[in-house]
Amino acid sequence: MNKTYYLTTPLYYVNDKPHIGHSYTNILCDTFSRFRRFKGEAVYFLTGTDEHGGKIEKIAKEKGQTPEAYVETIVPRFKDLWKQLGIEYDDFIRTTEERHKRVVGKVLIHLQAKGDIYKGSYKGWYCTPCESFWTALQLAEGKCPDCKRAVQKIEEDNFFFKLSNYQPWLVNHIKANPDFVHPASRKKEILSFLENPLEDLCISRPKNRLGWGIPFPGSSDHVVYVWFDALINYISAAGYGADDGKFSRLWPADLHVVGKDILRQHAVYWPIMLKSLDLAIPRKVLAHGWWTMEGAKVSKSLGNIVDPVEVIAEYGVDAYRYFLLHEVTLGFDGSYSEEALLERFTNDLANDLGNLVHRVFGMLGKYFEEKIPSPVEKDGIRNSLRKESLSVWPKVEAAMEEFDPRSALEAIWAFIRNSNKFVEDSKPWVLAKDPGKRGDLAAVMYTLFESLRLIAVFLHPFLPETSVKILKELNLPEMVSSTQASVWGLLEPGASVGKSEPLFPKEEEDPGA
């Protein structure tokens, strides 16, 4: 049975509406998924929502709602945003679903039978926003080291998972598999964390303090810790314990994409949980950076939220996708500002790409009655552009295999800019004035239109709406594959094309003009 490429986003916590950070992760995963499908691979793309825990219970109470009722008001906002952004996921899992809760119970029973879970008393400091316990030594100036907010002292009986038993194994695995944590700076961070002894993980919460969670098997007094519960979604969605055929096709996951703030849970807790379950661990955990505004992390707690719905209403879906994918090297933080977005929109999308498409279609209508001319082979610059076109996809593919969409887009845009230069150098408007240059003009226009076809194909995993628009204007099928990105001359001479509308109209332009 062939393995399906299985990639996941984290489950998004539904204590508020989605923001730029959520959309960035899903756009990344959608781009990776489209790239794999584009190459002909079977792909399974999972996303979803994390719906238990103290924060949800607290917010619901403040709003006069039950937790169940509250999450039903937030989850649709995530699904609606993914639809607006064209995110093509295969499955959306919620931690409140029965299929997930059953697997969480199964996992805990298995780990208890194995002896990796024990009951003990906990004394320490608890951060409600992070749903995390900390020792006095871990506190930062008496506050939570992660969110820098106040903590409360707690003493209670809970269940613990023996992380410490597996620490040597995990360190050896990371060192033996250097690609497991990506990028290298995050791997170094995890290995540094693992230089100190791991404390066993508290995986329950008393019901008298927190009632909103999955019941803990064998204890009527406890619910499952939200992070332990949420991580299990990756196998519950894959059919663990319910659909062996599906699970064998999907597991192990090929790629978990997460923000750097939850890397420890995915690169330490999760692989150890899987090792205890005697399951293979994911092939790669990729941690991206944060988005910042004026130097501060964009976050719900700070209130400096970028609403993706507002941005795409103003600039369009593909402009938003392009900005997020191009503006930052994956793994590092990115800086968001509307000024930077407007600059990318104007220079890269409207001027470079949009202007190229509009000019080339306009000239074809003027010189060849909107029909593709025969590609008379000529020497010089026409052959150089054709030669360059065949080098673009290998660069894109190499970059994407390294999870580097920014470099992939740079390779595409270098070709777009050189296509614009080709227009200026070959001067079709001059050739059109000389009847003896009709063959030269035909060669130039065929070269330009074949370049547009290839640009549309190259853009398919990154800017799907734009790709489809160009293909439709060329009267070509919307469905494309990587084989079409490596071949020159697929346009049929004599074929009619449509009329081109501005792909990225500027404010002063009428989109329908």
Coordinates of C-alpha atoms in Angstrom, one line a residue:
M1 CA 0.0 0.0 0.0
N2 CA 1.4 3.4 -1.0
K3 CA 2.0 5.9 1.7
T4 CA 0.0 9.1 1.5
Y5 CA 1.8 12.4 2.3
Y6 CA 0.2 13.4 5.6
L7 CA 0.6 17.0 6.7
T8 CA -1.0 18.9 9.5
T9 CA -1.5 22.3 11.1
P10 CA -1.8 22.6 14.8
L11 CA -5.3 22.7 16.3
Y12 CA -6.2 26.3 16.8
Y13 CA -7.5 27.3 20.2
V14 CA -11.0 28.8 19.9
N15 CA -10.8 31.4 22.6
D16 CA -11.2 34.1 19.9
K17 CA -11.5 34.6 16.2
P18 CA -8.6 33.6 13.8
H19 CA -5.8 36.1 13.1
I20 CA -2.8 36.5 10.8
G21 CA -0.8 33.8 12.7
H22 CA -3.5 31.2 12.1
S23 CA -3.9 32.1 8.5
Y24 CA -0.1 32.0 7.9
T25 CA 0.1 28.4 9.1
N26 CA -2.8 27.3 7.0
I27 CA -1.6 29.1 3.9
L28 CA 1.8 27.4 4.4
C29 CA 0.2 24.0 4.7
D30 CA -2.1 24.6 1.8
T31 CA 0.9 25.6 -0.4
F32 CA 2.8 22.5 0.6
S33 CA -0.2 20.4 0.0
R34 CA -0.9 21.9 -3.4
F35 CA 2.8 21.5 -4.3
R36 CA 2.7 17.8 -3.5
R37 CA -0.6 17.2 -5.4
F38 CA 0.9 19.2 -8.3
K39 CA 3.6 16.7 -8.4
G40 CA 1.1 13.8 -8.6
E41 CA 1.4 12.7 -5.0
A42 CA -1.5 11.5 -2.8
V43 CA -1.9 14.0 0.0
Y44 CA -3.9 14.2 3.2
F45 CA -4.1 17.7 4.8
L46 CA -5.5 18.0 8.3
T47 CA -6.5 21.1 10.2
G48 CA -9.0 21.7 13.1
T49 CA -9.7 23.3 16.4
D50 CA -8.7 22.7 20.0
E51 CA -11.8 23.3 22.2
H52 CA -11.2 22.3 25.8
G53 CA -9.4 23.8 28.8
G54 CA -9.7 26.5 31.4
K55 CA -9.5 29.5 29.0
I56 CA -12.5 28.3 27.1
E57 CA -14.5 27.6 30.3
K58 CA -13.6 31.1 31.7
I59 CA -14.6 33.0 28.5
A60 CA -17.8 31.0 28.1
K61 CA -18.8 31.9 31.7
E62 CA -18.0 35.5 31.2
K63 CA -20.3 35.5 28.2
G64 CA -23.1 33.7 30.0
Q65 CA -22.7 30.6 27.8
T66 CA -21.8 27.0 28.3
P67 CA -18.4 26.0 26.8
E68 CA -20.3 23.8 24.3
A69 CA -22.4 26.8 23.1
Y70 CA -19.4 29.2 23.1
V71 CA -17.2 27.0 20.8
E72 CA -20.0 26.6 18.4
T73 CA -19.9 30.4 17.8
I74 CA -16.1 30.5 17.1
V75 CA -15.4 27.3 15.1
P76 CA -17.5 28.4 12.1
R77 CA -15.3 31.6 11.9
F78 CA -12.2 29.4 11.3
K79 CA -14.0 27.3 8.7
D80 CA -15.3 30.4 6.9
L81 CA -11.8 32.0 6.8
W82 CA -10.3 28.8 5.3
K83 CA -13.0 28.8 2.7
Q84 CA -12.3 32.5 1.8
L85 CA -8.6 31.8 1.6
G86 CA -9.1 28.8 -0.7
I87 CA -7.6 26.4 1.9
E88 CA -8.2 22.9 0.5
Y89 CA -7.9 20.6 3.5
D90 CA -9.0 17.0 3.5
D91 CA -10.2 16.8 7.1
F92 CA -11.2 19.2 9.9
I93 CA -11.1 17.7 13.3
R94 CA -12.5 19.1 16.5
T95 CA -11.4 17.9 20.0
T96 CA -15.0 17.8 21.0
E97 CA -15.8 15.1 18.4
E98 CA -16.5 11.6 19.6
R99 CA -14.0 10.1 17.2
H100 CA -11.3 12.1 19.0
K101 CA -12.5 11.6 22.5
R102 CA -12.6 7.8 22.0
V103 CA -9.0 7.7 20.9
V104 CA -7.8 9.9 23.8
G105 CA -9.4 7.4 26.2
K106 CA -7.8 4.5 24.4
V107 CA -4.4 6.2 24.5
L108 CA -4.6 6.8 28.2
I109 CA -5.7 3.3 29.0
H110 CA -2.7 1.9 26.9
L111 CA -0.2 4.2 28.7
Q112 CA -1.6 3.3 32.1
A113 CA -1.3 -0.4 31.3
K114 CA 2.2 0.1 30.2
G115 CA 3.1 1.8 33.5
D116 CA 3.9 5.2 32.0
I117 CA 1.2 7.0 33.9
Y118 CA 1.1 7.4 37.7
K119 CA -0.8 9.5 40.2
G120 CA 1.0 12.0 42.4
S121 CA 0.7 15.2 44.3
Y122 CA 1.7 18.4 42.5
K123 CA 2.9 21.6 44.2
G124 CA 3.8 24.5 42.0
W125 CA 2.8 27.5 40.0
Y126 CA 0.0 27.5 37.4
C127 CA -0.5 29.8 34.4
T128 CA -4.2 29.7 33.4
P129 CA -3.7 31.5 30.0
C130 CA -1.0 28.9 29.0
E131 CA -2.7 26.0 30.8
S132 CA 0.8 25.2 32.1
F133 CA 2.5 24.3 35.4
W134 CA 5.9 25.8 36.3
T135 CA 8.4 25.3 39.1
A136 CA 9.6 28.3 41.1
L137 CA 13.0 28.1 39.2
Q138 CA 11.3 28.3 35.8
L139 CA 9.3 31.5 36.6
A140 CA 10.6 34.7 35.0
E141 CA 10.5 37.4 37.7
G142 CA 7.7 35.5 39.4
K143 CA 5.6 35.3 36.3
C144 CA 4.9 32.7 33.5
P145 CA 8.1 32.4 31.4
D146 CA 6.0 32.0 28.2
C147 CA 3.4 34.8 28.4
K148 CA 4.8 36.9 31.3
R149 CA 1.5 36.9 33.1
A150 CA 0.7 36.2 36.7
V151 CA 0.6 32.6 38.0
Q152 CA -1.1 31.1 41.0
K153 CA 0.2 28.6 43.5
I154 CA -1.5 25.3 43.4
E155 CA -1.3 22.0 45.3
E156 CA -3.4 19.1 44.0
D157 CA -3.4 15.4 43.1
N158 CA -3.0 14.7 39.4
F159 CA -1.9 12.1 36.9
F160 CA 1.6 12.3 35.4
F161 CA 3.1 10.9 32.3
K162 CA 6.7 9.6 32.5
L163 CA 8.4 11.9 30.0
S164 CA 11.7 11.4 31.9
N165 CA 11.8 7.7 31.0
Y166 CA 12.2 8.6 27.3
Q167 CA 14.6 11.6 27.4
P168 CA 17.8 9.7 26.4
W169 CA 15.9 8.1 23.5
L170 CA 14.6 11.4 22.2
V171 CA 18.0 13.1 22.4
N172 CA 19.5 10.2 20.4
H173 CA 16.7 10.3 17.9
I174 CA 17.0 14.1 17.2
K175 CA 20.8 13.8 16.8
A176 CA 20.5 10.7 14.5
N177 CA 17.7 12.4 12.4
P178 CA 18.9 16.0 11.8
D179 CA 15.9 16.8 9.7
F180 CA 13.3 15.9 12.3
V181 CA 13.1 19.4 13.7
H182 CA 13.3 22.2 11.0
P183 CA 14.9 24.7 10.7
A184 CA 18.2 23.9 12.3
S185 CA 18.0 26.8 14.8
R186 CA 14.8 25.2 16.3
K187 CA 16.5 21.8 16.5
K188 CA 19.3 23.5 18.4
E189 CA 16.8 25.1 20.7
I190 CA 15.1 21.7 21.5
L191 CA 18.4 20.0 22.1
S192 CA 19.4 22.8 24.5
F193 CA 16.1 22.3 26.3
L194 CA 16.8 18.6 26.6
E195 CA 20.2 19.2 28.2
N196 CA 18.3 19.6 31.5
P197 CA 16.3 16.7 33.1
L198 CA 12.8 16.5 31.9
E199 CA 10.0 16.8 34.5
D200 CA 7.2 14.3 34.2
L201 CA 4.2 15.9 32.5
C202 CA 1.0 16.6 34.5
I203 CA -1.7 15.3 32.2
S204 CA -4.9 15.8 34.2
R205 CA -6.8 18.6 35.9
P206 CA -9.2 18.2 38.9
K207 CA -12.8 18.6 37.9
N208 CA -13.4 20.8 40.9
R209 CA -11.1 23.3 39.4
L210 CA -11.7 22.7 35.7
G211 CA -14.8 20.8 34.4
W212 CA -14.4 21.4 30.6
G213 CA -12.4 18.6 29.3
I214 CA -12.4 14.9 28.3
P215 CA -13.0 12.6 31.3
F216 CA -9.9 10.9 32.5
P217 CA -10.3 7.1 32.2
G218 CA -10.6 5.5 35.6
S219 CA -11.0 8.7 37.6
S220 CA -14.3 10.5 38.0
D221 CA -12.5 13.4 39.6
H222 CA -10.2 14.5 36.7
V223 CA -10.3 15.6 33.1
V224 CA -7.5 15.3 30.6
Y225 CA -5.0 18.2 30.3
V226 CA -5.8 20.2 27.2
W227 CA -2.4 19.8 25.6
F228 CA -2.2 16.1 26.0
D229 CA -5.7 15.8 24.6
A230 CA -5.0 18.1 21.6
L231 CA -1.8 16.4 20.4
I232 CA -3.6 13.1 20.0
N233 CA -5.7 14.6 17.2
Y234 CA -3.0 13.7 14.7
I235 CA -3.6 10.0 15.2
S236 CA -7.4 10.2 15.9
A237 CA -8.0 11.9 12.6
A238 CA -5.7 9.3 10.9
G239 CA -7.9 6.4 12.0
Y240 CA -5.9 5.1 15.0
G241 CA -7.8 2.3 16.6
A242 CA -10.8 2.7 14.2
D243 CA -9.6 2.3 10.6
D244 CA -6.4 0.3 10.3
G245 CA -6.2 0.7 6.5
K246 CA -6.4 4.5 6.7
F247 CA -3.9 4.6 9.6
S248 CA -1.4 2.5 7.7
R249 CA -1.7 4.8 4.6
L250 CA -1.2 8.0 6.7
W251 CA 1.0 7.3 9.6
P252 CA 3.6 8.4 10.4
A253 CA 2.8 12.0 9.6
D254 CA 5.2 13.5 7.1
L255 CA 5.0 17.0 8.3
H256 CA 3.6 18.9 11.4
V257 CA 3.7 22.6 10.8
V258 CA 3.5 24.6 14.1
G259 CA 4.4 28.0 15.5
K260 CA 7.7 28.3 17.4
D261 CA 5.8 28.9 20.6
I262 CA 4.4 25.4 20.6
L263 CA 7.5 23.6 19.3
R264 CA 8.3 22.0 22.7
Q265 CA 4.9 20.2 22.8
H266 CA 5.4 18.8 19.3
A267 CA 9.1 18.0 19.4
V268 CA 9.3 16.7 23.0
Y269 CA 5.9 15.7 24.4
W270 CA 4.4 14.3 21.3
P271 CA 7.2 12.0 20.1
I272 CA 7.6 10.6 23.6
M273 CA 3.9 10.0 23.8
L274 CA 4.1 8.1 20.4
K275 CA 7.2 6.1 21.6
S276 CA 5.3 5.0 24.6
L277 CA 2.4 3.9 22.3
D278 CA 4.9 1.9 20.2
L279 CA 4.0 4.1 17.2
A280 CA 6.3 5.7 14.7
I281 CA 7.0 9.3 15.2
P282 CA 6.5 12.1 12.6
R283 CA 9.1 12.6 10.0
K284 CA 9.4 16.3 10.4
V285 CA 8.2 19.1 12.8
L286 CA 8.6 22.4 11.1
A287 CA 8.4 25.5 13.3
H288 CA 7.7 28.9 11.8
G289 CA 8.2 32.3 13.5
W290 CA 5.8 34.9 14.7
W291 CA 4.3 37.8 12.9
T292 CA 5.2 41.2 14.5
M293 CA 3.8 44.7 14.3
E294 CA 6.2 47.5 15.2
G295 CA 8.4 45.0 17.0
A296 CA 5.6 43.3 19.1
K297 CA 4.3 39.8 18.5
V298 CA 0.9 39.8 16.9
S299 CA -1.3 38.0 19.4
K300 CA -4.8 37.9 20.8
S301 CA -3.6 38.7 24.3
L302 CA -1.8 41.9 23.2
G303 CA -4.8 43.0 21.1
N304 CA -2.7 44.0 18.0
I305 CA -4.6 41.6 15.7
V306 CA -4.4 41.6 11.9
D307 CA -7.8 40.4 10.7
P308 CA -7.3 38.4 7.5
V309 CA -10.9 38.9 6.5
E310 CA -10.4 42.7 6.3
V311 CA -7.1 42.4 4.5
I312 CA -8.4 40.1 1.8
A313 CA -11.5 42.3 1.3
E314 CA -9.1 45.2 0.5
Y315 CA -6.3 43.4 -1.4
G316 CA -7.6 40.0 -2.5
V317 CA -6.8 36.5 -1.4
D318 CA -3.7 36.0 -3.6
A319 CA -2.1 39.3 -2.6
Y320 CA -2.4 38.2 1.0
R321 CA -1.0 34.7 0.3
Y322 CA 1.9 36.2 -1.7
F323 CA 2.8 38.7 1.1
L324 CA 2.8 36.0 3.8
L325 CA 4.7 33.5 1.7
H326 CA 7.3 35.9 0.3
E327 CA 7.9 38.4 3.1
V328 CA 9.7 36.0 5.5
T329 CA 12.1 33.2 5.4
L330 CA 10.4 30.2 6.9
G331 CA 11.4 29.7 10.5
F332 CA 12.1 33.4 11.2
D333 CA 9.8 36.1 12.4
G334 CA 8.0 38.3 9.9
S335 CA 7.0 42.0 10.2
Y336 CA 3.5 42.9 9.1
S337 CA 2.5 46.4 8.0
E338 CA -0.1 47.6 5.5
E339 CA 2.6 49.7 3.9
A340 CA 4.8 46.7 3.2
L341 CA 1.7 44.8 1.9
L342 CA 0.8 47.7 -0.4
E343 CA 4.4 47.9 -1.7
R344 CA 4.4 44.2 -2.6
F345 CA 0.9 44.5 -4.2
T346 CA 2.0 47.5 -6.3
N347 CA 5.5 46.5 -7.4
D348 CA 5.4 42.7 -7.6
L349 CA 1.8 41.8 -8.3
A350 CA 0.3 44.8 -10.2
N351 CA 3.4 46.1 -12.0
D352 CA 5.5 43.0 -12.6
L353 CA 2.9 40.3 -13.1
G354 CA -0.4 42.1 -13.8
N355 CA 1.2 44.5 -16.2
L356 CA 3.0 41.7 -18.1
V357 CA -0.2 39.8 -18.6
H358 CA -2.3 42.8 -19.6
R359 CA 0.3 44.1 -22.1
V360 CA 0.9 40.7 -23.8
F361 CA -2.8 40.0 -24.2
G362 CA -3.4 43.5 -25.5
M363 CA -0.7 43.1 -28.2
L364 CA -2.0 39.8 -29.3
G365 CA -5.4 41.3 -29.9
K366 CA -3.9 44.2 -31.8
Y367 CA -1.5 42.2 -34.0
F368 CA -2.9 38.7 -34.3
E369 CA -6.7 39.0 -33.6
E370 CA -6.4 37.2 -30.3
K371 CA -5.0 34.0 -31.9
I372 CA -1.8 32.3 -30.9
P373 CA 0.7 32.7 -33.9
S374 CA 2.9 29.9 -35.2
P375 CA 6.2 29.7 -33.2
V376 CA 8.7 30.5 -35.9
E377 CA 12.1 29.6 -34.4
K378 CA 14.5 32.5 -34.1
D379 CA 17.9 33.0 -32.7
G380 CA 19.0 35.2 -29.9
I381 CA 16.9 36.6 -27.1
R382 CA 13.9 34.4 -27.9
N383 CA 15.9 31.2 -27.4
S384 CA 17.4 32.7 -24.2
L385 CA 14.0 33.2 -22.6
R386 CA 12.9 29.8 -23.6
K387 CA 16.1 28.3 -22.1
E388 CA 15.5 30.3 -18.9
S389 CA 11.9 29.1 -18.6
L390 CA 13.1 25.5 -18.4
S391 CA 15.3 26.2 -15.5
V392 CA 12.6 27.8 -13.3
W393 CA 10.7 24.8 -12.2
P394 CA 13.8 22.9 -11.0
K395 CA 14.6 25.9 -8.8
V396 CA 11.0 26.1 -7.5
E397 CA 11.0 22.3 -6.8
A398 CA 14.3 22.4 -5.0
A399 CA 13.2 25.3 -2.8
M400 CA 9.9 23.7 -1.9
E401 CA 11.6 20.4 -1.0
E402 CA 13.5 22.5 1.5
F403 CA 10.2 24.1 2.7
D404 CA 11.3 27.5 1.3
P405 CA 8.3 29.1 -0.5
R406 CA 10.1 32.5 -0.4
S407 CA 12.9 31.3 -2.6
A408 CA 10.5 29.5 -4.8
L409 CA 8.6 32.7 -5.4
E410 CA 11.8 34.6 -6.0
A411 CA 12.7 32.1 -8.8
I412 CA 9.3 32.6 -10.4
W413 CA 9.4 36.4 -10.1
A414 CA 12.9 36.5 -11.7
F415 CA 11.4 34.9 -14.7
I416 CA 8.4 37.3 -14.7
R417 CA 10.8 40.3 -14.6
N418 CA 12.9 38.8 -17.4
S419 CA 9.7 38.3 -19.4
N420 CA 9.0 42.0 -19.0
K421 CA 12.6 42.8 -20.0
F422 CA 12.0 40.6 -23.1
V423 CA 9.0 42.7 -24.1
E424 CA 11.2 45.9 -23.8
D425 CA 14.1 44.3 -25.7
S426 CA 12.2 42.7 -28.5
K427 CA 9.8 45.7 -29.0
P428 CA 6.8 44.0 -30.7
W429 CA 5.3 47.5 -31.5
V430 CA 8.3 48.2 -33.7
L431 CA 8.3 44.8 -35.4
A432 CA 4.6 45.3 -36.1
K433 CA 5.3 48.3 -38.3
D434 CA 7.5 46.3 -40.7
P435 CA 5.7 43.7 -42.8
G436 CA 9.0 42.0 -43.4
K437 CA 9.3 41.3 -39.7
R438 CA 6.0 39.5 -39.4
G439 CA 7.8 36.2 -38.6
D440 CA 9.9 37.8 -36.0
L441 CA 6.7 39.3 -34.4
A442 CA 5.0 35.9 -34.4
A443 CA 8.1 34.3 -32.7
V444 CA 8.1 37.1 -30.1
M445 CA 4.4 36.8 -29.3
Y446 CA 4.5 33.0 -29.2
T447 CA 7.4 33.2 -26.8
L448 CA 5.6 35.6 -24.5
F449 CA 2.4 33.6 -24.5
E450 CA 4.2 30.4 -23.8
S451 CA 6.0 32.2 -20.9
L452 CA 2.6 33.3 -19.6
R453 CA 1.4 29.7 -19.7
L454 CA 4.4 28.6 -17.7
I455 CA 4.0 31.4 -15.2
A456 CA 0.4 30.3 -14.6
V457 CA 1.6 26.8 -14.1
F458 CA 4.4 27.8 -11.8
L459 CA 2.1 29.9 -9.6
H460 CA -0.5 27.1 -9.1
P461 CA 0.7 25.9 -5.6
F462 CA 1.2 29.5 -4.4
L463 CA -1.4 31.8 -5.9
P464 CA -4.1 29.4 -7.1
E465 CA -6.7 32.1 -8.0
T466 CA -4.2 34.0 -10.1
S467 CA -3.1 30.8 -11.8
V468 CA -6.6 29.9 -12.7
K469 CA -7.4 33.4 -14.1
I470 CA -4.4 33.3 -16.4
L471 CA -5.2 29.8 -17.6
K472 CA -8.8 30.7 -18.3
E473 CA -7.7 33.7 -20.3
L474 CA -5.5 31.3 -22.3
N475 CA -8.5 29.0 -22.7
L476 CA -6.6 26.2 -21.0
P477 CA -7.9 23.7 -18.4
E478 CA -7.6 24.8 -14.8
M479 CA -6.1 21.5 -13.7
V480 CA -2.3 21.5 -14.2
S481 CA 0.6 19.4 -13.1
S482 CA 4.4 19.7 -12.6
T483 CA 4.9 17.9 -16.0
Q484 CA 3.5 21.0 -17.7
A485 CA 6.1 23.2 -15.9
S486 CA 9.0 21.5 -17.6
V487 CA 7.9 21.5 -21.2
W488 CA 8.1 24.3 -23.7
G489 CA 5.6 24.7 -26.6
L490 CA 2.3 23.3 -25.3
L491 CA 0.3 26.2 -26.7
E492 CA -1.4 25.4 -29.9
P493 CA -0.8 27.8 -32.8
G494 CA -4.1 29.3 -34.0
A495 CA -5.9 28.8 -30.7
S496 CA -8.0 31.7 -29.6
V497 CA -7.5 33.4 -26.2
G498 CA -9.8 35.5 -24.1
K499 CA -9.6 39.1 -23.1
S500 CA -7.4 40.0 -20.1
E501 CA -8.7 41.9 -17.2
P502 CA -6.2 43.5 -14.7
L503 CA -5.2 40.8 -12.3
F504 CA -4.3 43.2 -9.5
P505 CA -6.0 46.5 -10.2
K506 CA -4.7 49.5 -8.4
E507 CA -7.0 51.8 -6.5
E508 CA -7.2 54.3 -9.4
E509 CA -8.1 51.5 -11.8
D510 CA -11.6 50.2 -12.4
P511 CA -11.4 46.4 -12.1
G512 CA -14.0 46.1 -14.9
A513 CA -12.3 48.5 -17.3

